[in-house]
mmCIF file with all atom_site columns, C-alpha atoms in Angstrom:
data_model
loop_
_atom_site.group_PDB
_atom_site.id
_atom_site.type_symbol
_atom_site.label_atom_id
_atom_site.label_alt_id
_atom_site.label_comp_id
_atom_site.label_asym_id
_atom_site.label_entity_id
_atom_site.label_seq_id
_atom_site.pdbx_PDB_ins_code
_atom_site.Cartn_x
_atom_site.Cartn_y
_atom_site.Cartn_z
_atom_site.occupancy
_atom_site.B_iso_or_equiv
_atom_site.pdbx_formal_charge
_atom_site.auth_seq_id
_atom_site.auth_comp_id
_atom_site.auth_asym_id
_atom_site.auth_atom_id
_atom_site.pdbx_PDB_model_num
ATOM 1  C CA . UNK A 1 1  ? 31.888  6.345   7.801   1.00 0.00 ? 1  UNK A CA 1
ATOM 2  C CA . UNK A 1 2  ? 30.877  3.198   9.620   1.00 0.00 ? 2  UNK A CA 1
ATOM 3  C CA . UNK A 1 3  ? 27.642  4.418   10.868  1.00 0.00 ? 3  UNK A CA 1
ATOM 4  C CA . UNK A 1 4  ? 26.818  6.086   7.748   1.00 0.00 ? 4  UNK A CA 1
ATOM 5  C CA . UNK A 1 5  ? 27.173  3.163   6.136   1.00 0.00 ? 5  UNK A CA 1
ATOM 6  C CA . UNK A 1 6  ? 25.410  0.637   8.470   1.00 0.00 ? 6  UNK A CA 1
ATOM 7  C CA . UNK A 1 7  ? 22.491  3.263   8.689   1.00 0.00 ? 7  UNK A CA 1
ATOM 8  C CA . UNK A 1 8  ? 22.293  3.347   4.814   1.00 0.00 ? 8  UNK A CA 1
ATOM 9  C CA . UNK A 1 9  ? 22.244  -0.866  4.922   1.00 0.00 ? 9  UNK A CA 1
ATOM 10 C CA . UNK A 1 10 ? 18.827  -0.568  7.641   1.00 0.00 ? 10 UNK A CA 1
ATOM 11 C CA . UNK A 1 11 ? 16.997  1.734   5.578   1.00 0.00 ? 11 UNK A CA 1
ATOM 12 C CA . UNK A 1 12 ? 17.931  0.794   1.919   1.00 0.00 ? 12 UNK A CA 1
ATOM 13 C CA . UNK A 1 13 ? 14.287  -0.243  1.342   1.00 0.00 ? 13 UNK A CA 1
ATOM 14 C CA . UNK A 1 14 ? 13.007  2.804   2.879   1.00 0.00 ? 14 UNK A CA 1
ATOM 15 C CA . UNK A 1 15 ? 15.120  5.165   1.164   1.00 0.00 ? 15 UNK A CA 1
ATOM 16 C CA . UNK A 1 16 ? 14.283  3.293   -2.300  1.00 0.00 ? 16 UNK A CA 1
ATOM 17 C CA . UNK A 1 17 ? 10.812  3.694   -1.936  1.00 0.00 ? 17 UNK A CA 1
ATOM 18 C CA . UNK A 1 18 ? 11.688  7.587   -1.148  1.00 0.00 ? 18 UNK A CA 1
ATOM 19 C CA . UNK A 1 19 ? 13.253  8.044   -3.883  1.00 0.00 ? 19 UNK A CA 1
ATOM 20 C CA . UNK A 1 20 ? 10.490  6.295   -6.073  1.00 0.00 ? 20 UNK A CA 1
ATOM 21 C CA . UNK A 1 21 ? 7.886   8.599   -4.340  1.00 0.00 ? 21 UNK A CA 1
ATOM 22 C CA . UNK A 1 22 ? 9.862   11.504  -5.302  1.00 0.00 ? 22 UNK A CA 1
ATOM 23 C CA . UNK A 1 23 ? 10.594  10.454  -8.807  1.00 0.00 ? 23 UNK A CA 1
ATOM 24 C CA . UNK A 1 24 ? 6.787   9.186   -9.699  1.00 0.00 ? 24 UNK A CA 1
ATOM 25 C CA . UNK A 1 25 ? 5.696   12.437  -8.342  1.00 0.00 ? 25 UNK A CA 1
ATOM 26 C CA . UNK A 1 26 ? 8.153   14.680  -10.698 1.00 0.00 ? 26 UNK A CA 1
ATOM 27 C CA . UNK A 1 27 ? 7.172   12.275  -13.499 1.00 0.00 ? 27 UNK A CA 1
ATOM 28 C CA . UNK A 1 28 ? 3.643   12.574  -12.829 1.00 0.00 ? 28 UNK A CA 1
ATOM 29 C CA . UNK A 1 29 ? 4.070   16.907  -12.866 1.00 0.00 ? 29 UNK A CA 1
ATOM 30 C CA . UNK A 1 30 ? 5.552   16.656  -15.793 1.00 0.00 ? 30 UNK A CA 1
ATOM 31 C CA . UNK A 1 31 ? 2.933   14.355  -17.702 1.00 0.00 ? 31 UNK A CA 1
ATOM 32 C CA . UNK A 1 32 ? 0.251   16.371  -16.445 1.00 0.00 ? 32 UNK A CA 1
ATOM 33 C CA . UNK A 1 33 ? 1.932   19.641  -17.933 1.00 0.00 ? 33 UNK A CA 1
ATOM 34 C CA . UNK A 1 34 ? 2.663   17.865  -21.530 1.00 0.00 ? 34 UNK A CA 1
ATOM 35 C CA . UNK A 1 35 ? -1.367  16.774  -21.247 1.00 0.00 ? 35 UNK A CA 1
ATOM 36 C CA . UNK A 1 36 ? -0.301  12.838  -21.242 1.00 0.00 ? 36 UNK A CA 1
ATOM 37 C CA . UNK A 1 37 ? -2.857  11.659  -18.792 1.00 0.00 ? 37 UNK A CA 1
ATOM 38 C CA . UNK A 1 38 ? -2.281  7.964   -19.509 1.00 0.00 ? 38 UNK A CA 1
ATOM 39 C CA . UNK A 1 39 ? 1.200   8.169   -17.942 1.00 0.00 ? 39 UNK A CA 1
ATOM 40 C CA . UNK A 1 40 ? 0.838   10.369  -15.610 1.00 0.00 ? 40 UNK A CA 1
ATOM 41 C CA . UNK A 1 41 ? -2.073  8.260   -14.166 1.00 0.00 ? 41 UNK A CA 1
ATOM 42 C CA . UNK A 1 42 ? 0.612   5.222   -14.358 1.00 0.00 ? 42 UNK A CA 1
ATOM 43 C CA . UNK A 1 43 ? 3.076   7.743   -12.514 1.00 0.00 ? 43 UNK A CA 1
ATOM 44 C CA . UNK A 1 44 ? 0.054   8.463   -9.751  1.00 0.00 ? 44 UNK A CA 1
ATOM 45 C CA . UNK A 1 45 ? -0.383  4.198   -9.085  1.00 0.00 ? 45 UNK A CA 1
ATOM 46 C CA . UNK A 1 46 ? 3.067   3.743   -8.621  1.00 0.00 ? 46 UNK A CA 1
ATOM 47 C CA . UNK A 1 47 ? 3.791   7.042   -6.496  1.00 0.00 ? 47 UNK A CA 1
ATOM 48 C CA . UNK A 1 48 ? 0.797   5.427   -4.062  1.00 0.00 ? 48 UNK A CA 1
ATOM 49 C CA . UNK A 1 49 ? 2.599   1.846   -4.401  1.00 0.00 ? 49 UNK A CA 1
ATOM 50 C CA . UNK A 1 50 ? 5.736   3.396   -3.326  1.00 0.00 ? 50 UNK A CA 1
ATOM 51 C CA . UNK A 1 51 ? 4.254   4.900   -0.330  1.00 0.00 ? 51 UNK A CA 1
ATOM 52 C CA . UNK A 1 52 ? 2.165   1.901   1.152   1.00 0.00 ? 52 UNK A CA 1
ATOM 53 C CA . UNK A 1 53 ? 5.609   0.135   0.468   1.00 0.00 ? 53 UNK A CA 1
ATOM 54 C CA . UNK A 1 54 ? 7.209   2.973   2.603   1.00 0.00 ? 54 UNK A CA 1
ATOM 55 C CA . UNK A 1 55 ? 4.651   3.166   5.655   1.00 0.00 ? 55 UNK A CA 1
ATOM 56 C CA . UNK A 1 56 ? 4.821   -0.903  5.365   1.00 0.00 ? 56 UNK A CA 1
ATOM 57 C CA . UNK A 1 57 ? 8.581   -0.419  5.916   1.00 0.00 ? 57 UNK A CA 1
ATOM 58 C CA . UNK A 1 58 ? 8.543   1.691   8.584   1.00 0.00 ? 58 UNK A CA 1
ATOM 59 C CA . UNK A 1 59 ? 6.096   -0.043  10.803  1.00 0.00 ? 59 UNK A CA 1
ATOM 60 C CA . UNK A 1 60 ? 7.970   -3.446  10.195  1.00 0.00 ? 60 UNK A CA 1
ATOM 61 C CA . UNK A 1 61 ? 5.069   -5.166  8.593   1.00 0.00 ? 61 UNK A CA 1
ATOM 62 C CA . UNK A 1 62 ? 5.767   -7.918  6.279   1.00 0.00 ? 62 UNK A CA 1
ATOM 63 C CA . UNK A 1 63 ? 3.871   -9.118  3.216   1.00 0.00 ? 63 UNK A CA 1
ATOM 64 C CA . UNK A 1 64 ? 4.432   -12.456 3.213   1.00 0.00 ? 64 UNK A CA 1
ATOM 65 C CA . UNK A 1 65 ? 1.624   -15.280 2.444   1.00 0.00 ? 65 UNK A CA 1
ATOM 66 C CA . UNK A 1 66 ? 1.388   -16.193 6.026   1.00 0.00 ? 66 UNK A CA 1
ATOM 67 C CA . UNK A 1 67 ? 0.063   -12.538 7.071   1.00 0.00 ? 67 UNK A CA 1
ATOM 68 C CA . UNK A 1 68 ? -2.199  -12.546 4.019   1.00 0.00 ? 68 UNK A CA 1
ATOM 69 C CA . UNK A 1 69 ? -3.877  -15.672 4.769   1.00 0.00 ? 69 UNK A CA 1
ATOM 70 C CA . UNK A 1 70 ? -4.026  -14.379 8.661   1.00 0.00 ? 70 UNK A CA 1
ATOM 71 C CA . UNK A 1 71 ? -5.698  -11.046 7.289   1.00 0.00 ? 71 UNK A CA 1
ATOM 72 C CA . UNK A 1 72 ? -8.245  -12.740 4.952   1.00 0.00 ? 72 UNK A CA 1
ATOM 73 C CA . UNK A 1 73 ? -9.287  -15.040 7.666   1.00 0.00 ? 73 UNK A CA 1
ATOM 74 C CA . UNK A 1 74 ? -9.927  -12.228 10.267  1.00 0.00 ? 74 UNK A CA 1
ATOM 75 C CA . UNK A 1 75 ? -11.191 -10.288 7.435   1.00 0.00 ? 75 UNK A CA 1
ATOM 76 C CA . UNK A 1 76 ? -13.876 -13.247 6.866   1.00 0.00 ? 76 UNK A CA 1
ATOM 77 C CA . UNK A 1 77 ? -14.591 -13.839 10.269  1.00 0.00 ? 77 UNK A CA 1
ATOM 78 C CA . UNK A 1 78 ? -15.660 -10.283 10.825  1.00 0.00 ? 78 UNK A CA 1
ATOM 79 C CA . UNK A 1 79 ? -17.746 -10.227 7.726   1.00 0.00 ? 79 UNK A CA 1
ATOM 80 C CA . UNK A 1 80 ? -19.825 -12.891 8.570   1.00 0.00 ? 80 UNK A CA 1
ATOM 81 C CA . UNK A 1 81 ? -19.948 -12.025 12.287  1.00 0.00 ? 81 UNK A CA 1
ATOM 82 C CA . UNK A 1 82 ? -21.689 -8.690  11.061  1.00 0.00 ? 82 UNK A CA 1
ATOM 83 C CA . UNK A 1 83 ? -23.684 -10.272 8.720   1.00 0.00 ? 83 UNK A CA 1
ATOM 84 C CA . UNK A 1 84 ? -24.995 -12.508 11.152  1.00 0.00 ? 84 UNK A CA 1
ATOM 85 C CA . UNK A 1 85 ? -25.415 -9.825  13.867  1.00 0.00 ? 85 UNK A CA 1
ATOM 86 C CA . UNK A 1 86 ? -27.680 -7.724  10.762  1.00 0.00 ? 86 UNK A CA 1
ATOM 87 C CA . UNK A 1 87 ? -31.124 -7.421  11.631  1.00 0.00 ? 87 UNK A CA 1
ATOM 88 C CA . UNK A 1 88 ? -33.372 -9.838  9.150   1.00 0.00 ? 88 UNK A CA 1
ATOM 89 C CA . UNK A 1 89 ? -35.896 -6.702  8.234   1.00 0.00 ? 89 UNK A CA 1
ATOM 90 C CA . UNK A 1 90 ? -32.367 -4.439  6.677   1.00 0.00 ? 90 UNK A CA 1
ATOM 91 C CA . UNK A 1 91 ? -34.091 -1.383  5.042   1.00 0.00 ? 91 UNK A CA 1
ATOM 92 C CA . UNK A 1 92 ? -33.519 -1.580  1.577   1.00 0.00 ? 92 UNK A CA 1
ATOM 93 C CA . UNK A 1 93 ? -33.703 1.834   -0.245  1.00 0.00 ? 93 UNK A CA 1
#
């Protein structure tokens, strides 16, 4: 019962976000039968949340500020790095 219970306690999150997956996905089926394309577009957004919250889980990566901020700068850095490697006669179409 112990492990059961400590194993439940490491992959709440996980098993939320599951759960959500499975839910927006039966929610979406069901929209898309009664022709309500509004919602079951909603359903779709928050099925795909659900799952880059999952696969964020999984691999241990957290979404705090600090990451952001590291990702936007490397992000940046690479932009301009290619954009300064470009050659100056680009083909434009």
């Amino acid at each position: 019962m112990g492990t059961i219970t400590a194993s439940v306690m490491l992959m709440r999150w996980e098993l939320l976000s599951a759960v959500m997956m499975f839910l927006a996905s039966t929610f979406n089926v069901q929209c898309r039968k009664a022709s309500r394309n509004a919602m079951a577009f909603v359903f779709t957004g928050i099925g795909i949340g659900m799952s880059c919250w999952f696969v964020t889980g999984l691999l241990g990566i957290t979404l705090s500020m600090d990451n952001l901020y590291n990702f936007w700068h490397i992000t940046k850095e690479v932009f301009f790095e290619v954009i300064n490697h470009a050659p100056t006669d680009w083909p434009m179409p």
